Structures are given as structure tokens and as C-alpha cells.
Coordinates of C-alpha atoms in Angstrom, one line a residue:
Chain A
M1 CA 2.7 -5.2 -29.9
D2 CA 1.7 -8.7 -30.6
T3 CA 2.1 -8.7 -34.3
G4 CA 5.8 -7.8 -34.0
K5 CA 6.5 -11.4 -32.9
K6 CA 4.4 -13.0 -35.6
P7 CA 6.7 -12.9 -38.6
A8 CA 9.5 -14.7 -36.7
R9 CA 7.4 -17.8 -35.9
P10 CA 6.0 -18.8 -39.3
A11 CA 9.4 -18.5 -40.8
A12 CA 10.5 -21.6 -39.1
A13 CA 7.1 -23.3 -39.2
E14 CA 6.3 -25.6 -42.0
P15 CA 2.6 -26.0 -41.5
P16 CA 0.2 -23.7 -43.4
A17 CA -0.4 -20.2 -42.3
S18 CA -3.8 -21.0 -40.8
V19 CA -2.3 -23.3 -38.3
A20 CA 0.3 -20.7 -37.3
R21 CA -2.5 -18.1 -37.1
R22 CA -4.6 -20.4 -34.9
K23 CA -1.7 -21.0 -32.6
F24 CA -1.0 -17.3 -32.4
I25 CA -4.6 -16.5 -31.6
N26 CA -4.7 -19.3 -29.0
S27 CA -1.7 -17.9 -27.3
V28 CA -2.9 -14.4 -27.3
A29 CA -6.3 -15.5 -26.0
A30 CA -4.6 -17.5 -23.2
A31 CA -2.4 -14.5 -22.3
A32 CA -5.4 -12.1 -22.3
G33 CA -7.5 -14.5 -20.3
G34 CA -4.8 -15.2 -17.8
G35 CA -3.9 -11.5 -17.4
C36 CA -7.6 -10.4 -17.1
L37 CA -8.3 -13.2 -14.6
L38 CA -5.4 -12.2 -12.4
A39 CA -6.4 -8.6 -12.5
L40 CA -10.0 -9.5 -11.8
G41 CA -9.0 -11.7 -8.9
A42 CA -7.0 -8.9 -7.4
G43 CA -9.9 -6.5 -7.9
L44 CA -12.4 -8.8 -6.2
Y45 CA -10.0 -9.4 -3.3
S46 CA -9.5 -5.7 -2.8
K47 CA -13.2 -5.1 -2.9
S48 CA -13.9 -7.8 -0.3
A49 CA -11.1 -6.6 2.1
S50 CA -11.4 -2.8 1.8
A51 CA -13.4 -2.2 5.0
L52 CA -11.4 -0.6 7.8
P53 CA -11.6 -2.6 11.0
A54 CA -13.0 -0.9 14.1
Q55 CA -9.8 -0.4 15.9
A56 CA -7.6 0.8 13.1
L57 CA -7.2 4.5 12.8
R58 CA -5.7 6.4 9.9
P59 CA -3.0 9.1 10.5
P60 CA -4.1 12.7 10.8
G61 CA -5.3 14.3 7.5
A62 CA -6.1 11.0 5.9
L63 CA -8.5 11.3 3.0
P64 CA -11.8 9.4 3.3
E65 CA -11.0 5.7 3.2
A66 CA -11.9 5.0 -0.5
D67 CA -9.9 8.1 -1.6
F68 CA -7.1 7.2 0.8
L69 CA -6.7 3.7 -0.7
A70 CA -6.5 5.3 -4.2
A71 CA -3.9 7.9 -3.1
C72 CA -1.6 6.0 -0.6
V73 CA 1.3 4.4 -2.3
R74 CA 2.3 2.4 0.8
C75 CA 5.7 3.9 1.1
G76 CA 5.8 4.3 4.9
L77 CA 7.3 7.8 4.8
C78 CA 4.7 8.9 7.4
V79 CA 5.7 5.9 9.6
R80 CA 9.3 7.0 9.4
D81 CA 8.6 10.6 10.3
C82 CA 6.3 9.8 13.3
P83 CA 8.5 10.7 16.3
Y84 CA 6.5 8.5 18.6
D85 CA 6.4 5.3 16.5
T86 CA 2.6 5.5 16.6
L87 CA 2.1 4.5 13.0
R88 CA 2.5 1.1 11.6
L89 CA 2.3 -0.3 8.0
A90 CA -0.1 -3.2 7.7
D91 CA 1.1 -6.4 6.1
L92 CA -0.8 -8.9 4.1
G93 CA -3.1 -10.8 6.4
D94 CA -3.6 -7.9 8.8
P95 CA -7.2 -6.6 8.8
V96 CA -6.0 -3.3 7.3
V97 CA -5.1 -3.1 3.6
A98 CA -1.6 -4.3 3.1
G99 CA 1.1 -1.6 3.2
T100 CA -1.1 1.2 4.4
P101 CA -0.4 3.2 7.7
Y102 CA -2.6 2.9 10.7
F103 CA -2.4 3.0 14.5
N104 CA -4.2 1.3 17.3
A105 CA -5.1 3.8 20.0
R106 CA -4.9 1.3 22.9
Q107 CA -1.4 0.4 21.9
V108 CA 0.2 3.8 20.9
P109 CA -2.1 6.8 20.6
C110 CA -1.3 9.8 18.4
E111 CA 0.6 12.5 20.3
M112 CA -0.8 15.3 18.1
C113 CA 2.5 16.9 17.1
E114 CA 1.9 20.6 16.3
D115 CA 3.9 20.4 13.1
I116 CA 2.2 17.2 12.0
P117 CA 5.4 15.6 10.5
C118 CA 3.5 12.5 9.1
V119 CA 1.3 14.8 6.9
K120 CA 4.4 16.7 5.7
A121 CA 6.1 13.4 4.8
C122 CA 3.3 12.1 2.6
P123 CA 4.4 12.4 -1.1
T124 CA 1.0 11.8 -2.6
G125 CA -1.6 13.7 -0.7
A126 CA -3.2 10.6 0.9
L127 CA -2.5 12.6 4.0
D128 CA -3.9 16.0 3.1
R129 CA -1.6 19.0 3.7
E130 CA -4.7 21.2 4.0
L131 CA -4.6 20.0 7.6
T132 CA -2.3 22.5 9.3
D133 CA -3.9 22.6 12.8
I134 CA -3.7 19.2 14.5
N135 CA -6.7 20.1 16.6
K136 CA -8.8 20.0 13.5
A137 CA -7.7 16.4 12.7
Q138 CA -10.4 13.8 12.5
M139 CA -8.5 10.5 12.9
G140 CA -11.5 9.0 14.6
L141 CA -14.1 9.6 17.2
A142 CA -14.0 8.5 20.8
A143 CA -17.1 6.8 22.1
L144 CA -17.8 5.8 25.7
V145 CA -19.0 2.4 24.7
D146 CA -19.4 0.6 28.0
H147 CA -21.6 2.5 30.5
E148 CA -21.7 -0.6 32.7
S149 CA -18.0 -0.6 33.5
C150 CA -17.0 3.0 33.2
L151 CA -16.0 4.0 36.7
N152 CA -17.6 7.4 36.4
F153 CA -20.9 5.8 35.5
L154 CA -20.6 3.7 38.6
G155 CA -20.5 6.9 40.5
L156 CA -16.7 7.0 41.1
R157 CA -14.4 9.8 40.2
C158 CA -11.9 8.3 37.7
D159 CA -12.0 11.1 35.1
V160 CA -8.7 9.8 33.6
C161 CA -10.0 10.0 30.0
Y162 CA -11.2 13.5 30.6
R163 CA -7.9 14.6 32.1
V164 CA -5.6 13.2 29.5
C165 CA -7.7 14.6 26.6
P166 CA -5.5 17.1 24.7
V167 CA -8.7 19.0 23.9
I168 CA -9.9 18.9 27.5
D169 CA -13.3 20.5 28.2
K170 CA -14.0 20.6 24.4
A171 CA -13.7 17.1 23.2
I172 CA -14.6 15.5 26.5
T173 CA -16.6 17.2 29.2
L174 CA -17.9 15.9 32.5
E175 CA -21.7 16.1 32.6
T176 CA -23.2 16.2 36.1
Q177 CA -26.1 13.8 36.6
H178 CA -28.0 12.8 39.7
N179 CA -26.9 9.3 40.9
P180 CA -30.2 7.5 41.2
R181 CA -28.6 4.5 42.9
S182 CA -27.3 6.3 46.0
D183 CA -29.9 9.0 45.6
R184 CA -27.6 11.5 47.2
H185 CA -24.5 11.7 44.9
A186 CA -23.6 13.0 41.6
M187 CA -22.3 11.1 38.6
L188 CA -19.8 13.0 36.4
L189 CA -20.3 11.4 33.1
P190 CA -17.5 11.7 30.5
T191 CA -19.1 13.0 27.3
V192 CA -17.5 13.1 23.9
H193 CA -18.2 16.0 21.6
S194 CA -17.7 15.1 18.0
D195 CA -17.0 18.7 16.8
A196 CA -13.8 18.8 18.9
C197 CA -12.6 15.2 19.2
T198 CA -9.6 14.5 17.0
G199 CA -9.6 10.8 17.6
C200 CA -6.0 10.8 18.9
G201 CA -6.9 7.9 21.2
K202 CA -5.2 9.1 24.4
C203 CA -8.5 8.5 26.3
E204 CA -8.6 4.9 25.2
K205 CA -4.9 4.4 25.9
S206 CA -5.3 5.7 29.4
C207 CA -8.6 4.1 30.4
V208 CA -7.7 2.3 33.7
L209 CA -9.9 -0.7 33.0
P210 CA -8.4 -3.9 31.7
E211 CA -10.5 -3.4 28.6
A212 CA -11.1 0.3 27.8
A213 CA -14.6 1.6 28.4
I214 CA -14.0 4.5 26.1
K215 CA -12.8 3.5 22.6
V216 CA -11.8 5.4 19.4
F217 CA -13.3 4.3 16.2
P218 CA -13.1 5.5 12.6
R219 CA -15.6 8.3 12.3
K220 CA -17.7 6.4 9.9
L221 CA -18.3 3.7 12.5
A222 CA -18.7 5.9 15.6
Q223 CA -20.9 8.6 14.2
G224 CA -24.5 8.7 13.1
A225 CA -25.9 11.3 10.8
L226 CA -29.2 13.2 10.6
P227 CA -30.9 13.3 7.2
A228 CA -29.6 16.3 5.2
H229 CA -33.0 18.0 5.2
Y230 CA -33.5 17.9 8.9
R231 CA -33.6 21.3 10.6
K232 CA -33.5 21.6 14.4
G233 CA -36.4 23.9 15.3
W234 CA -34.7 25.5 18.2
E235 CA -31.6 26.3 16.3
E236 CA -33.5 27.8 13.4
K237 CA -35.5 29.7 15.9
A238 CA -32.4 31.1 17.6
R239 CA -30.8 32.0 14.2
H240 CA -33.9 33.7 13.1
G241 CA -34.4 35.5 16.4
G242 CA -37.9 34.1 16.9
S243 CA -40.3 31.4 15.8
L244 CA -40.4 31.0 12.1
I245 CA -44.1 30.1 12.1
G246 CA -45.4 32.6 14.5
E247 CA -46.1 32.1 18.2
Q248 CA -47.3 28.7 19.3
V249 CA -49.9 27.9 21.9
E250 CA -48.1 26.8 25.1
L251 CA -50.0 23.8 26.5
P252 CA -49.6 23.1 30.2
V253 CA -47.4 20.2 31.1
R254 CA -49.0 17.9 33.7
G255 CA -47.3 15.4 36.0
F256 CA -43.9 17.1 35.8
E257 CA -44.3 19.7 38.5
G258 CA -41.2 21.6 39.4
P259 CA -38.3 22.7 37.2
T260 CA -37.3 20.1 34.6
A261 CA -38.0 16.9 36.3
G262 CA -35.1 14.7 37.2
R263 CA -32.7 17.6 37.8
S264 CA -33.6 18.1 41.5
A265 CA -31.8 15.9 43.9
T266 CA -34.9 15.1 46.0
E267 CA -36.8 13.5 43.2
T268 CA -36.4 9.8 42.6
V269 CA -38.1 10.0 39.3
V270 CA -35.7 10.5 36.5
A271 CA -37.3 11.0 33.2
P272 CA -36.0 12.4 30.0
A273 CA -36.5 16.1 29.9
A274 CA -38.4 15.3 26.7
P275 CA -37.2 17.8 24.2
A276 CA -38.2 15.2 21.6
A277 CA -41.9 15.8 21.8
P278 CA -42.1 19.2 20.2
I279 CA -39.8 18.2 17.2
V280 CA -41.8 15.4 15.7
P281 CA -45.2 15.7 17.0
D282 CA -46.9 12.8 15.1
A283 CA -45.6 9.3 15.2
P284 CA -43.1 9.0 18.1
S285 CA -45.4 10.9 20.5
A286 CA -47.6 7.8 20.5
A287 CA -45.0 5.7 22.4
P288 CA -44.4 8.0 25.4
R289 CA -48.2 8.4 25.9
K290 CA -48.5 4.8 26.8
A291 CA -46.5 5.2 30.0
P292 CA -48.4 7.0 32.7
P293 CA -46.8 10.4 33.1
G294 CA -44.7 11.0 36.2
I295 CA -44.1 7.3 37.0
N296 CA -40.5 6.0 37.1
S297 CA -39.9 4.8 33.6
N298 CA -36.6 3.2 34.7
W299 CA -34.8 5.4 32.2
K300 CA -31.1 5.5 32.9
P301 CA -28.4 7.6 31.3
Chain B
M1 CA 36.7 -1.4 -18.6
A2 CA 34.7 -4.4 -19.8
T3 CA 36.7 -4.7 -23.0
S4 CA 40.1 -4.8 -21.3
T5 CA 39.0 -7.5 -18.9
I6 CA 37.7 -9.6 -21.7
S7 CA 41.0 -9.4 -23.6
V8 CA 42.8 -10.6 -20.5
D9 CA 40.3 -13.3 -19.8
T10 CA 40.2 -14.7 -23.3
L11 CA 43.8 -15.8 -22.8
K12 CA 42.8 -18.3 -20.2
A13 CA 39.3 -18.8 -21.6
S14 CA 38.6 -22.3 -20.5
R15 CA 39.6 -22.1 -16.8
R16 CA 38.3 -19.0 -15.2
G17 CA 38.2 -18.4 -11.5
F18 CA 35.1 -18.1 -9.4
L19 CA 35.2 -14.3 -9.5
A20 CA 35.4 -14.2 -13.3
R21 CA 32.6 -16.7 -13.6
N22 CA 30.3 -14.7 -11.2
R23 CA 31.4 -11.2 -11.6
W24 CA 28.1 -9.7 -12.8
L25 CA 26.1 -11.9 -10.5
L26 CA 28.1 -10.6 -7.5
L27 CA 27.8 -7.0 -8.7
R28 CA 24.1 -7.4 -9.0
R29 CA 23.7 -8.9 -5.6
A30 CA 25.8 -6.1 -4.2
S31 CA 23.6 -3.6 -5.9
Q32 CA 20.4 -5.2 -4.6
L33 CA 21.8 -5.4 -1.1
L34 CA 23.0 -1.8 -1.1
V35 CA 19.6 -0.6 -2.2
L36 CA 18.1 -2.5 0.7
L37 CA 20.7 -1.3 3.1
A38 CA 20.2 2.3 2.2
F39 CA 16.7 1.9 3.6
L40 CA 17.8 -0.2 6.6
T41 CA 20.6 1.9 8.1
G42 CA 18.0 4.3 9.4
P43 CA 15.9 1.9 11.5
W44 CA 19.0 -0.2 12.4
F45 CA 21.7 2.3 13.2
G46 CA 19.9 5.7 13.1
V47 CA 21.8 6.8 10.0
W48 CA 19.1 7.8 7.5
I49 CA 20.1 7.4 3.9
A50 CA 16.8 6.6 2.3
K51 CA 13.4 6.7 3.9
G52 CA 10.4 4.8 2.7
N53 CA 10.6 2.0 0.2
L54 CA 10.7 1.2 -3.5
S55 CA 7.1 2.5 -3.9
S56 CA 8.2 6.0 -2.8
S57 CA 11.2 7.2 -1.0
L58 CA 13.2 10.3 0.1
T59 CA 17.0 9.9 0.0
L60 CA 19.1 12.1 2.2
G61 CA 16.2 14.3 2.8
V62 CA 16.2 15.8 -0.7
L63 CA 15.9 13.3 -3.5
P64 CA 12.3 12.0 -4.0
L65 CA 12.0 8.7 -5.9
T66 CA 8.6 7.2 -6.8
D67 CA 7.7 4.1 -8.7
P68 CA 6.3 5.5 -11.9
L69 CA 3.9 2.5 -12.5
L70 CA 2.4 3.2 -9.1
V71 CA 1.9 6.9 -9.9
L72 CA 0.3 5.8 -13.2
Q73 CA -2.1 3.6 -11.3
T74 CA -2.8 6.4 -8.8
L75 CA -3.6 8.7 -11.8
A76 CA -5.8 6.0 -13.2
T77 CA -7.9 6.0 -10.0
G78 CA -8.4 9.7 -10.5
H79 CA -6.2 11.0 -7.7
L80 CA -3.5 13.6 -8.6
P81 CA -0.5 13.1 -6.2
Y82 CA 1.5 16.0 -4.8
S83 CA 4.4 17.2 -6.9
S84 CA 7.0 15.4 -4.8
A85 CA 5.6 12.0 -5.9
L86 CA 5.3 13.3 -9.5
I87 CA 8.9 14.6 -9.6
G88 CA 10.1 11.3 -8.0
A89 CA 8.3 9.3 -10.6
A90 CA 9.8 11.5 -13.4
I91 CA 13.3 11.0 -12.1
V92 CA 12.9 7.2 -12.0
L93 CA 11.2 7.2 -15.4
V94 CA 14.0 9.2 -17.1
F95 CA 16.7 7.1 -15.4
Y96 CA 15.3 3.8 -16.7
L97 CA 14.3 5.3 -20.1
L98 CA 18.0 6.3 -20.5
F99 CA 19.9 3.4 -19.0
G100 CA 17.7 0.3 -19.4
G101 CA 14.2 -0.5 -18.3
R102 CA 14.7 -3.9 -16.9
L103 CA 17.9 -2.9 -15.1
F104 CA 15.4 -2.5 -12.3
C105 CA 14.5 -6.2 -12.4
S106 CA 18.0 -7.5 -12.1
W107 CA 19.8 -4.9 -10.2
V108 CA 17.2 -3.5 -7.8
C109 CA 14.1 -5.7 -7.4
P110 CA 14.3 -8.0 -4.4
V111 CA 12.0 -10.6 -5.9
N112 CA 14.7 -11.3 -8.5
V113 CA 16.8 -13.0 -5.8
V114 CA 13.8 -15.3 -5.0
T115 CA 13.1 -16.2 -8.7
D116 CA 16.8 -16.6 -9.4
A117 CA 17.0 -19.0 -6.5
A118 CA 14.0 -20.9 -7.9
A119 CA 15.6 -21.1 -11.4
W120 CA 18.9 -22.2 -9.9
S121 CA 17.2 -24.9 -7.9
R122 CA 15.2 -26.0 -10.9
R123 CA 18.3 -26.4 -12.9
R124 CA 20.2 -28.2 -10.1
L125 CA 17.3 -30.6 -9.3
G126 CA 16.6 -31.1 -13.0
I127 CA 12.9 -30.2 -12.6
K128 CA 11.2 -30.0 -15.9
T129 CA 7.6 -30.0 -14.7
G130 CA 5.0 -27.4 -15.3
R131 CA 3.9 -25.2 -18.1
V132 CA 4.8 -21.6 -18.6
P133 CA 2.1 -19.1 -19.4
D134 CA 2.4 -17.0 -22.6
A135 CA 5.1 -14.3 -22.1
N136 CA 2.5 -11.8 -23.3
T137 CA 0.4 -12.4 -20.1
R138 CA 2.5 -9.8 -18.3
N139 CA 1.5 -7.1 -20.9
W140 CA -2.1 -8.0 -20.5
L141 CA -1.7 -8.0 -16.7
L142 CA -0.1 -4.5 -17.0
G143 CA -3.0 -3.2 -18.9
G144 CA -5.4 -5.1 -16.6
I145 CA -4.0 -3.5 -13.4
L146 CA -4.4 0.0 -14.9
V147 CA -7.9 -0.7 -16.0
A148 CA -8.7 -2.3 -12.6
A149 CA -7.3 0.8 -10.9
A150 CA -9.5 3.0 -13.1
V151 CA -12.6 0.9 -12.6
T152 CA -12.4 0.3 -8.9
G153 CA -10.9 3.6 -8.0
T154 CA -8.3 1.9 -5.8
L155 CA -4.7 0.7 -6.2
V156 CA -5.8 -2.9 -6.8
W157 CA -2.4 -4.3 -7.7
E158 CA -0.8 -3.0 -4.5
W159 CA -2.9 -5.4 -2.5
V160 CA -0.9 -8.3 -3.9
N161 CA 2.1 -6.9 -5.7
P162 CA 4.9 -9.2 -4.6
V163 CA 7.7 -6.7 -5.4
S164 CA 6.4 -4.1 -3.0
L165 CA 5.2 -6.7 -0.5
L166 CA 8.7 -8.1 -0.2
H167 CA 10.6 -4.9 -0.2
R168 CA 8.2 -3.3 2.3
G169 CA 8.3 -6.5 4.4
L170 CA 12.1 -6.5 4.5
I171 CA 12.2 -2.9 5.7
F172 CA 9.1 -2.5 7.8
G173 CA 8.6 -6.1 9.0
M174 CA 7.3 -9.2 7.2
G175 CA 4.0 -10.8 7.9
G176 CA 1.6 -12.6 5.6
G177 CA 3.5 -11.2 2.6
L178 CA 5.9 -14.0 3.1
F179 CA 3.3 -16.5 1.9
V180 CA 3.1 -14.7 -1.5
I181 CA 6.9 -14.8 -1.8
V182 CA 7.1 -18.5 -0.9
G183 CA 4.2 -19.0 -3.4
I184 CA 6.2 -17.3 -6.2
F185 CA 9.3 -19.5 -5.3
I186 CA 7.2 -22.7 -5.5
Y187 CA 5.5 -21.5 -8.7
D188 CA 8.8 -20.8 -10.4
L189 CA 10.4 -24.0 -9.0
L190 CA 7.7 -26.5 -9.8
M191 CA 5.0 -25.0 -12.1
A192 CA 6.6 -22.7 -14.5
S193 CA 10.2 -22.1 -15.4
R194 CA 10.9 -18.3 -14.8
G195 CA 7.1 -18.0 -14.6
W196 CA 6.9 -14.9 -12.5
C197 CA 9.6 -12.5 -13.7
G198 CA 9.6 -13.8 -17.2
H199 CA 5.9 -14.2 -17.9
L200 CA 3.6 -12.6 -15.3
C201 CA 5.1 -9.6 -13.5
P202 CA 3.4 -6.4 -14.8
M203 CA 6.2 -4.3 -13.2
G204 CA 8.7 -6.2 -15.4
A205 CA 6.5 -5.6 -18.4
F206 CA 6.3 -1.9 -17.6
Y207 CA 10.1 -1.5 -17.2
G208 CA 10.5 -3.6 -20.4
L209 CA 8.4 -1.0 -22.2
L210 CA 10.5 1.8 -20.8
G211 CA 13.7 0.1 -21.9
K212 CA 12.9 -0.2 -25.6
K213 CA 15.5 2.4 -26.6
S214 CA 17.7 2.5 -23.6
L215 CA 21.4 2.8 -23.5
V216 CA 23.0 -0.1 -21.6
R217 CA 23.0 -3.2 -23.7
I218 CA 24.7 -6.6 -23.8
S219 CA 26.5 -7.4 -27.0
A220 CA 27.4 -10.8 -28.4
A221 CA 30.4 -9.0 -29.9
N222 CA 32.6 -12.1 -30.0
R223 CA 29.8 -14.3 -31.5
K224 CA 32.2 -16.0 -33.9
A225 CA 33.8 -17.7 -30.9
C226 CA 30.5 -19.3 -29.8
D227 CA 30.7 -23.1 -29.7
D228 CA 27.0 -23.7 -29.1
C229 CA 27.4 -25.0 -25.6
M230 CA 24.0 -23.4 -24.7
D231 CA 25.2 -22.3 -21.3
C232 CA 23.9 -18.8 -21.9
F233 CA 20.5 -20.0 -23.0
A234 CA 20.3 -22.2 -19.9
V235 CA 21.1 -19.4 -17.5
C236 CA 19.3 -16.5 -19.2
P237 CA 16.1 -15.4 -17.5
E238 CA 14.7 -14.3 -20.9
P239 CA 16.4 -16.8 -23.2
Q240 CA 14.5 -15.7 -26.3
V241 CA 16.5 -12.4 -26.4
I242 CA 19.8 -14.0 -27.1
R243 CA 19.2 -15.7 -30.4
P244 CA 18.8 -12.6 -32.7
A245 CA 22.1 -11.2 -31.5
L246 CA 24.1 -14.4 -31.2
K247 CA 22.8 -16.2 -34.3
K248 CA 21.9 -13.2 -36.5
V249 CA 18.2 -14.1 -36.6
G250 CA 16.4 -11.1 -38.1
Q251 CA 19.2 -8.7 -37.3
E252 CA 22.9 -8.1 -38.2
S253 CA 23.8 -6.2 -35.0
P254 CA 25.5 -8.2 -32.2
L255 CA 23.5 -6.2 -29.7
I256 CA 20.8 -7.8 -27.6
L257 CA 18.2 -5.2 -28.4
A258 CA 15.1 -6.9 -27.1
S259 CA 13.6 -4.9 -24.2
D260 CA 12.9 -8.2 -22.3
C261 CA 16.7 -8.4 -21.6
T262 CA 17.2 -7.5 -18.0
T263 CA 20.9 -6.7 -18.6
C264 CA 21.8 -9.0 -15.7
G265 CA 25.1 -10.0 -17.4
R266 CA 24.7 -13.7 -16.4
C267 CA 25.5 -14.7 -20.0
I268 CA 28.8 -12.8 -19.8
D269 CA 29.6 -14.7 -16.6
V270 CA 28.8 -18.2 -17.8
C271 CA 30.3 -18.0 -21.3
D272 CA 33.7 -19.6 -21.4
K273 CA 34.3 -18.2 -24.9
Q274 CA 33.8 -14.6 -23.7
V275 CA 31.2 -14.0 -26.4
F276 CA 29.3 -11.4 -24.5
K277 CA 30.2 -8.0 -23.1
M278 CA 28.4 -5.2 -21.4
T279 CA 28.2 -2.1 -23.6
H280 CA 26.0 0.6 -25.0
R281 CA 23.4 0.5 -27.8
F282 CA 25.6 2.4 -30.3
D283 CA 28.4 -0.1 -30.0
Q284 CA 27.9 -2.1 -33.2
R285 CA 31.4 -3.6 -33.2
S286 CA 31.7 -7.4 -33.6
E287 CA 34.7 -9.6 -34.2

């Protein structure tokens, strides 16, 4: 490739071949250096800016972020085929990688079209056509991030996020809790279930507060994960149809008389029902033991 | 067609009208504009001709077209795109292989308008500053972006690629990408004559490689008439391609065979002696 040019130059050049050769090597080195530097710079820049910001959600069926950035050619065909103008293409300077599609739930949420036109439009598979049921989409995960201003947590009956949820009663349920402030009412707490939430963002969009108390984040940000080797004893027990290690000695529980303390409306003491104790018997059990049993630990949901 | 107009024009060679002096330029601008409009009639008027952008598009709901270099980078990252992207890339690849790789640069690419404007301003203002990088830099950069895609597993070049930034920006809305485009204009204007398209752009390098054996060529068929006015050298975005054909340096053929030639036809426009014409690579005739 480079040598093709070489014969043309020395033909005109009077100086000895070594000078021409040095000049040639110099120019090739400069070109190689310049090219590599530019590519390296672009690579470094892409590394530093590749984290998805908290409020940017990918379209349904999007591959995991790293794979998505390898597959998406930034053509915007998904944007064009979105009937609700939910999706946008990021531009340079936006917190999302330039040219890639995203949406902001608080602005325009995903309407969860049954035929998923955005996925069909994608020519590269950055949006995976394996996704045929929009209810299985995992664009993000809703999280009720602000318990202090959520109206339901204040004891009111707002319920808007629950009612607009396209997967109502599966992705968001209302969990009844005793209201310890009034001591005579219930709180119906919107609770998100990660196995059913698609991350469409309708809950965040419709939250009546000036700043939404429930927000949708990319799953990686919103969700924790148990270590892979953890087994939940009660689940294993149910699956096995009995204890795996034989019957255990039932020790009497003192200080929590009555059925699962905190559930009955007459009690002011609200303590965690403490399922934690039997799972990891050693280290964490030391902490609860410090507090005298039965006394209000000021635990709040 | 080209030959007949030339024979008419040669009669009044010295004083040609505006249209004759800018025919290919106007055709090129029309082509660039039509490509852009094909994408814009949808969002503007609801008449969808082409959806997407130059990276990947769907025309009239049936014809997929995909930037082959982009697909190559995607493959380098280890992702195998769906067949529609592969077919689209194959169509584009075959088209430019056949007709002329860098036809893309001068007839489609929107950045061409920016760098042409910079080159025009540079000539007009008599700016001679700056230093151009080696023309081979683009080839190294082309290799570099493919290696970078393979190493990082992401489409590194698409983060900054001015070609897709500009075209996407024009269709989907322009933001920070504008700074890159202004940067290229300033670079070409003050720092390096034809620096971007002629020396750095890896897309141009890629299409140049595609066009090694392509059909559409410019020929210095009437090179005997050349009076060494240097107008063609001054206006050509890749001046080094002219000499072999015009001055028989290293070749007998009057055809401009170098794949760097973008077949923009500007040399045909500016030459008062009607030396050049648009033709195909098997046309070896010369006066």
C-alpha cells in the first residue's frame, strides 16, 4: 500500500536514496502515529463516556448496554417507527452515547405497543427480535425512591402509579401496612416487583408530585443481586417438600406475644417480622440482640 | 451526453456561462440535497421516502441500505447484525465497487459541503497557513478504528464520526455535533488545506479502497489542449490524482485512475480548454 507511492518520488528527487528513504519512513511514521493517536483518543473518550445516565432508558429488547453499543449503528429507524415519539436519538454532548436511541420516562414513557414496532425496525439486532411479548420487556425498573414525599406513604390514597401501571397488580401492588402515625389507619404502599416491571415509565410519568417519587432506572442501577450461590432456605424447603437437613428444634420466641408482631392494629410496636434471623444465624444476629426485645425500635417501612 | 456538450462548448471555450462553469458542482449539490430531502420529507411532510440516516436506512419500506464500514466495525466488535443490515451493506458495497468508491464523498456525504466551503474560503482569502498531515493518515485511521472496535468491543468511531454526526444531526436534530463540524471547517480553513476529507477521514479512505477498479472515471481526454493554467490543480480536492493522467506521469492512459479521485467533476467545470470529461474506465480515447 505504501510502497506503491515510493517509486514516483525518488524519480524526481536528486538526493541519494537514503534521504528519500528517511523522508518516506518519517512520513509513514507520522501518518501511523497520527492515525493511532486519533483512534486511541476516540477509544479513550468512548470508554470514559459509556455509562448510561440514571434517567435514560433504552427501547424494549435492547441488548445489555455494552453489547448494545457494539450493535447499534445509530440509524434512528426505531425512533422513526415509534408511534408515540417516545424515543430520541442522543447527540454529542448529551449524557447518552451520541446517536443512540433512548427515552426519558418522565417526559414520554413507553406505551408498550403489542407489535413492538421499534424492535421490528432495528436492522442490526441491537434491539433483540427475540422479544415478542412486550410484557417481558426490561427497559428499566421502577423504584419508589422517595418514601418521604410519596402520598401513599403519608397515609393518603393517591395510588396513581399503581392505577396507570400496564401490568397492574403484578408490577406494582399496594401493600397494606399499619399507619403508626395515626395509629388507626392503613397505608397502602405502592410496591414494585422486578419480575413483572417492564420499565415503561408510566408510573414515573404520572406521579402527581412536582418531582416524581417513583422513578424508573436502567435495571443495572435499580436492582441489587444476591450472590449466585445463595439459596433461600424456605424456597428450597418448599421445593423439596420438607426441610433438607431434618427437623429443627423450634425455640420459643419471647417478647413478641401474639401473631406476628406489628400486624395487629392495636399494637404500637412495629418491628420487623424478622425472617432474617433463621437464614444467617451467626454474624448479623449479634446486632438485633443489642436492642431489648419488644421495645419500639423506631423501625419504619 | 458528456462528449456532445464538450464539442459544443469547445467552440466558445474561453467565455463559458455560469451553468457551464458550474455544471458538475450544481449536479453534485443537487444530489447531496436530494439524498438529504429523501430523509426529510417524512418528518416534514409525512411523506416517507427514506427512513433512518446514512448509517442505515429503509427506502420506501423495502430497500435496506447500510454503511458497509459501519457493519465492518460492528463485525469487528463481535456482533453479527441481522440480515437486513448485512443485505443493506452488500447493496451499498456493490454499488460503490461498481461505480466509484469516492462517489460517496462528493455526491452524497454532507461533510463535503463543509470542507468544500472551507477550501473555497481558503482560496478566496488567500490563506496559506497550516501544515497538512500525511495523506496516508486516513488509511492508518481506517485500520485504527477497526482495531479499536475489536479491542474495546464498541463502535468507537461512531462516537465522533463527523459524517454520521452531521447527517444524523440534519435529520434528527443537531446538538453538540455542530461543534465537531465547525471544528472541521476551522481545521480545513486555517490548519490544513483539505485536511479532513483529503487526509484524515477514514470513511473516505474506505470508499477509496472500494473504488480501486470502479467504472466511472474522469478522463483528461483533451490533454493536448492543456495550457498549464493550473486551475484544475487549484480546485481539485485531491490534486495529486491529476498529474499522471494530464501529464503522462507513469501512465499513458488519459484516465484519472487513482482511487483518491472523488469524481466530483470540478476539474471539468473549471477548465476553459475542456480538457476533462466524465467517462468510464474503458474509455482510453484521447485527442
